[in-house]
Coordinates of C-alpha atoms in Angstrom, one line a residue:
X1385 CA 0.0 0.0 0.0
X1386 CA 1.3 3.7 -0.9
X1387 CA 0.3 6.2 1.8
X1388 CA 0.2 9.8 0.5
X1389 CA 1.0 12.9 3.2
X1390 CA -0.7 16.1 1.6
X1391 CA -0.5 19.7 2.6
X1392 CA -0.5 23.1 0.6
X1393 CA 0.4 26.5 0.1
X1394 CA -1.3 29.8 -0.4
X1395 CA -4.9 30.2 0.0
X1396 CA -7.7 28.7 -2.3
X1397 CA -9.7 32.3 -2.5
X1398 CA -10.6 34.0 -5.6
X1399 CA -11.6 37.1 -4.4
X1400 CA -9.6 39.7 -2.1
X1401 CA -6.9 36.6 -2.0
X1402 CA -3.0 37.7 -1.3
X1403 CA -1.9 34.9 -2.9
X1404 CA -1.9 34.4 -6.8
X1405 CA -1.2 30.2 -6.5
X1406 CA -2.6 27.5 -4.5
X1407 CA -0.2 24.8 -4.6
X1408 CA -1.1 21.1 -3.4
X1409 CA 1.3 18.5 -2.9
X1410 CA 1.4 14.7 -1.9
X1411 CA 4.4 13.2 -0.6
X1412 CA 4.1 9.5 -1.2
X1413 CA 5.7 6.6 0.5
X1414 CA 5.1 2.9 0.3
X1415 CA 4.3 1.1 3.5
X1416 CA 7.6 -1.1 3.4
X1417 CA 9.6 2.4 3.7
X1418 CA 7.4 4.3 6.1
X1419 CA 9.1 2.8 9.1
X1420 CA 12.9 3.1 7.4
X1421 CA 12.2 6.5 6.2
X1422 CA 10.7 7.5 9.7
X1423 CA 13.7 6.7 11.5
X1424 CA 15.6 8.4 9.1
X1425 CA 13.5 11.5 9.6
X1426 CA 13.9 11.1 13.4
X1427 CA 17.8 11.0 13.3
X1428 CA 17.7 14.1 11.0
X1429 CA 15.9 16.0 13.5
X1430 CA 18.4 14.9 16.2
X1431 CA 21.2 16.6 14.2
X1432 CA 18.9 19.8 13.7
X1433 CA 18.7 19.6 17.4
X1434 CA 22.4 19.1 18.0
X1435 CA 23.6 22.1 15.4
X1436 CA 20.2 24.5 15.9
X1437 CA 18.6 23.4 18.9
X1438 CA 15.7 22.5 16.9
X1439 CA 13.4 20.6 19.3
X1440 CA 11.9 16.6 18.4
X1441 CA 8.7 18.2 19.3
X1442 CA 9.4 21.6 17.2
X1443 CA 7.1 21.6 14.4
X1444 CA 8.8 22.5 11.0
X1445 CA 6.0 24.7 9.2
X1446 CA 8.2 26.2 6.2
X1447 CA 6.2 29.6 6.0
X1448 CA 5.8 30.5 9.6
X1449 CA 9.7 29.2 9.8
X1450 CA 10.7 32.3 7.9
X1451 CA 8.1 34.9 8.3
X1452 CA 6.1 34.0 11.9
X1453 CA 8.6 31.8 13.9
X1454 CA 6.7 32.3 17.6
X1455 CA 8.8 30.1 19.9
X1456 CA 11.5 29.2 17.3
X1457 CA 12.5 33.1 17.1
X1458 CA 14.7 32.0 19.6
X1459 CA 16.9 30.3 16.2
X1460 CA 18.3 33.1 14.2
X1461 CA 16.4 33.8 10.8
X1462 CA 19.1 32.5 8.1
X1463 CA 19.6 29.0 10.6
X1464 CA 15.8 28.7 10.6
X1465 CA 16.6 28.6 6.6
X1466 CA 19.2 26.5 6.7
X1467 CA 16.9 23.8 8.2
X1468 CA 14.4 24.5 5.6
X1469 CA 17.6 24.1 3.1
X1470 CA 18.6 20.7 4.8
X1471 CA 15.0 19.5 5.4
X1472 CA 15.0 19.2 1.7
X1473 CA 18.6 17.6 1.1
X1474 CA 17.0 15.0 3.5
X1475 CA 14.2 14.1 1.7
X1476 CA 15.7 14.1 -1.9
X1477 CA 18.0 11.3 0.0
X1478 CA 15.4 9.2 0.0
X1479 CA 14.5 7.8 -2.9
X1480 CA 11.4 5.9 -2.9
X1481 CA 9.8 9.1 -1.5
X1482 CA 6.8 10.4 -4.3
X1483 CA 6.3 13.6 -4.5
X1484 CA 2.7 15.0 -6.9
X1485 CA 2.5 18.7 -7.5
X1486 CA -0.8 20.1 -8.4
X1487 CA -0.7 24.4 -8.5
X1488 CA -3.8 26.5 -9.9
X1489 CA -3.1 29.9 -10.8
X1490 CA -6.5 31.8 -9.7
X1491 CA -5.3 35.1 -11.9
X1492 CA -7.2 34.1 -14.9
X1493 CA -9.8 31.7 -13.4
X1494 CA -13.9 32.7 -13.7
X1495 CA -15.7 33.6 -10.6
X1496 CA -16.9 30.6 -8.8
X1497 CA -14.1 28.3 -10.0
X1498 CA -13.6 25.9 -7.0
X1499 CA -9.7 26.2 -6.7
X1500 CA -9.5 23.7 -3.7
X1501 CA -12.2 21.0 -4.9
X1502 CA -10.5 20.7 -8.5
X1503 CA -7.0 20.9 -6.9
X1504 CA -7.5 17.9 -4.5
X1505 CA -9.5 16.2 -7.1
X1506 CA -6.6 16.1 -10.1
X1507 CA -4.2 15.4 -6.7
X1508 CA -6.2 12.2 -6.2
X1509 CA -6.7 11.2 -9.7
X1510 CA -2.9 11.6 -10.5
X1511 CA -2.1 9.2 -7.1
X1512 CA -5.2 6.6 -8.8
X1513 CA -3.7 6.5 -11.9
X1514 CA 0.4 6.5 -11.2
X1515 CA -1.0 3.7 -8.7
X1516 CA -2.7 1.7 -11.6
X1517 CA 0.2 1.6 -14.0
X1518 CA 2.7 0.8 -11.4
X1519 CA 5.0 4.2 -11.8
X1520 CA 6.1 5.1 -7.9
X1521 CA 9.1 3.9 -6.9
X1522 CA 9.5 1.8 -4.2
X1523 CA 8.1 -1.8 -3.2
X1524 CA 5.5 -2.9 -5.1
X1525 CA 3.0 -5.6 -3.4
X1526 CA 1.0 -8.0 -6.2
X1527 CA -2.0 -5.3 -6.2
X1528 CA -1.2 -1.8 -4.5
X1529 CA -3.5 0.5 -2.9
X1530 CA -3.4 3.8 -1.6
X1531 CA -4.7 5.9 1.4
X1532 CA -4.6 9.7 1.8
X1533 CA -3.7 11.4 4.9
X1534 CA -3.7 14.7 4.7
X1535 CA -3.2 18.0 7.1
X1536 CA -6.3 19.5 8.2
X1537 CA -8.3 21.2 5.7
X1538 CA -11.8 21.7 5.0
X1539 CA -12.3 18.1 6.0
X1540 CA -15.8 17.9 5.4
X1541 CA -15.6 18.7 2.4
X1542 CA -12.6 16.6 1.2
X1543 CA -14.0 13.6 2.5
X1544 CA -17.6 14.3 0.6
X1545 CA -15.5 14.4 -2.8
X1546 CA -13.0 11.7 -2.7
X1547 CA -16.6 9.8 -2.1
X1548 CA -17.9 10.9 -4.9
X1549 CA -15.1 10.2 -7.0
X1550 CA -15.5 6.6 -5.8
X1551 CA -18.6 6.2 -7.5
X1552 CA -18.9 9.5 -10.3
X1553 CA -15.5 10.9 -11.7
X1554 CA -16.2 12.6 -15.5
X1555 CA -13.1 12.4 -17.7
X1556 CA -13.2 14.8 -20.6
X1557 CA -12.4 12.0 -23.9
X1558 CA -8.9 12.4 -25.0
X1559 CA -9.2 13.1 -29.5
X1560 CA -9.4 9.4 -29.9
X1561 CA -12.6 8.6 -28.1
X1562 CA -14.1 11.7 -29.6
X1563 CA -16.4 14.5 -27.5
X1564 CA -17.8 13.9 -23.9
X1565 CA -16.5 12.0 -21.4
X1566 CA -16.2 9.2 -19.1
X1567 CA -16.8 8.0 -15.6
X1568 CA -13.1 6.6 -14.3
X1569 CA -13.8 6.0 -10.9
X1570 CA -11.2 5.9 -8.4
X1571 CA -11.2 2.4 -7.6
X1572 CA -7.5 2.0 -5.4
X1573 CA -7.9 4.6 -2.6
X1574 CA -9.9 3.1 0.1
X1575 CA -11.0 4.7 3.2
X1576 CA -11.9 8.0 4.0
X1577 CA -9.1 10.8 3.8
X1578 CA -7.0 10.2 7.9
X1579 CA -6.7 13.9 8.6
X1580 CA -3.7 14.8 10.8
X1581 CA -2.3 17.2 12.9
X1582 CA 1.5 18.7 11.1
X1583 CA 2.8 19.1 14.4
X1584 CA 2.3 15.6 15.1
X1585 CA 3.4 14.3 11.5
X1586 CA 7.1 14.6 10.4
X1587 CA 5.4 13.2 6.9
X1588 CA 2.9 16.0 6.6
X1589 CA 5.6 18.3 7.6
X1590 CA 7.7 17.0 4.8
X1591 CA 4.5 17.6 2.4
X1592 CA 4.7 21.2 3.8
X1593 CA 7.8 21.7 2.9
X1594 CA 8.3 20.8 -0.6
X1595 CA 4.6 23.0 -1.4
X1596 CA 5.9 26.2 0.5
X1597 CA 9.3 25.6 -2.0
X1598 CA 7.0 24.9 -4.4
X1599 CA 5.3 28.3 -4.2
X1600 CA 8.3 30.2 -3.5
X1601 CA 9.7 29.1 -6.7
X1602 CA 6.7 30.6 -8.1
X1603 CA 6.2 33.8 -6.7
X1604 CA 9.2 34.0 -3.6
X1605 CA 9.2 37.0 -1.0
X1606 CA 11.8 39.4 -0.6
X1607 CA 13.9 37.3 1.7
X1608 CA 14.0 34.2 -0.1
X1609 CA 15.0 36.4 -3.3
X1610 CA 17.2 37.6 -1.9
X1611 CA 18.8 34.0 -0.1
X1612 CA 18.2 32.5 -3.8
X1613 CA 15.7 30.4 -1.9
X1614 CA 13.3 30.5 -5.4
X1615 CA 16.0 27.5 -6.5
X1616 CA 14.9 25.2 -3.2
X1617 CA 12.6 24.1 -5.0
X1618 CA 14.8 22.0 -7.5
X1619 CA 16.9 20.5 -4.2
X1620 CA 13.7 17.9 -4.4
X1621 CA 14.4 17.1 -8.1
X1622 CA 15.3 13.3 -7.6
X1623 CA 12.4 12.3 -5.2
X1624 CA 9.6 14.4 -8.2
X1625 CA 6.7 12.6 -9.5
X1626 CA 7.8 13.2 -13.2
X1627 CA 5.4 10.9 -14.7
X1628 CA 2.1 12.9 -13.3
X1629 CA 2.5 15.0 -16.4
X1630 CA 4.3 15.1 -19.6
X1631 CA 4.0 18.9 -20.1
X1632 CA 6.1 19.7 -17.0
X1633 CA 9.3 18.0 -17.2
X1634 CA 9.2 18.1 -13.3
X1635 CA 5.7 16.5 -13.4
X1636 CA 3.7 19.5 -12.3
X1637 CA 0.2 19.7 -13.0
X1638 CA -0.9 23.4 -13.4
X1639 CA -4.2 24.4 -13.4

């Protein structure tokens, strides 16, 4: 089974929104590796704890690490970066990590575009389909599945669409079947989303991170301009989904 750790960055509004981008991403990981790779994940932190004095229990939220510290102002502001810098060295060390990229640009998008519902549902059918033809890396069991654990969201309303994909999911035809479409329901993801708390999670934190790089490639603050964090992103390369779409040659699906 593949177990897929999602969080975001920016905000999903249309209207009066500060951010141009939403950006959702899963960081997948096959059960066989989720013990390894959480060990590994632990003895990283214990060296962020021995060189920064980054805390086990210290939650690495990307964003509020550079712009709204709260207790970890007590780490100066380029080591707080340098975690986020070694954070991702970590994780593109580890390579049967997945990680899917969906980002909507809201600039051009009509009023009343749902930017969170079709972002979460081209996240779930890219982790259905790379599922069903086999393409993660890692283990693979005789039939995979998959289940979704993401960081609180609007939970509700999550868990209402992934049902609904279960049972009603419209495909727009590719040319060769001609106009219309058809219903490929997600047929591999069973349960409902497991929402969990980042702070709790060193997984969902890891999803965290590689969105809020993610977004700052796209449209980076002053600081990370000027720290050249806009090229973070790209530290990820090796551990990139590249196969969730073949106009993006790192596999991002934009929207």
């Amino acid at each position: 089974m593949f177990l897929m750790y999602v969080d975001e960055s920016g905000d999903c509004g249309l209207v009066n929104t500060p951010t141009r981008y939403f950006v959702l991403t899963g960081l997948v990981v096959h059960e066989l590796r989720w013990r390894q790779y959480l060990d590994q994940l632990i003895e990283f932190r214990r060296q962020m704890r021995q060189q920064f004095t980054l805390r086990l229990r210290d939650e690495i939220h990307a964003s509020a690490m550079i712009n709204s510290p709260g207790d970890l102002v007590r780490i100066m502001r380029y080591d707080r970066l340098a975690i986020i810098r070694a954070f991702a060295d970590e994780l593109a060390s580890m390579p049967d990590f997945n990680v899917l990229n969906v980002v909507v640009d809201k600039h051009d998008k009509p009023s009343g575009y749902d930017v969170f519902g079709m972002a979460w549902k081209v996240l779930i059918q890219r982790f259905e389909n790379t599922l069903s033809r086999r393409n993660f890396s890692g283990p693979r069991n005789a039939d995979e599945c998959g289940m979704i654990f993401p960081d609180h969201t609007d939970d509700k309303k999550l868990t209402l669409l992934l049902r609904q994909m279960r049972r009603y999911n419209p495909i727009p035809n590719q040319a060769t079947f001609g106009p219309g479409y058809r219903n490929l329901a997600v047929g591999r993801l069973i349960e409902d989303p497991n929402f969990r708390d980042s702070s709790h999670s060193y997984f969902v934190q890891a999803a965290d991170l590689a969105a809020f790089l993610l977004y700052q490639r796209l449209a980076p603050s002053a600081y990370m301009r000027k720290k050249a964090g806009q090229n973070y992103f790209d530290r990820l390369d090796p551990i990139l989904c590249k196969v969730a779409s073949s106009k993006d040659p790192q596999g991002i699906v934009f929207l």
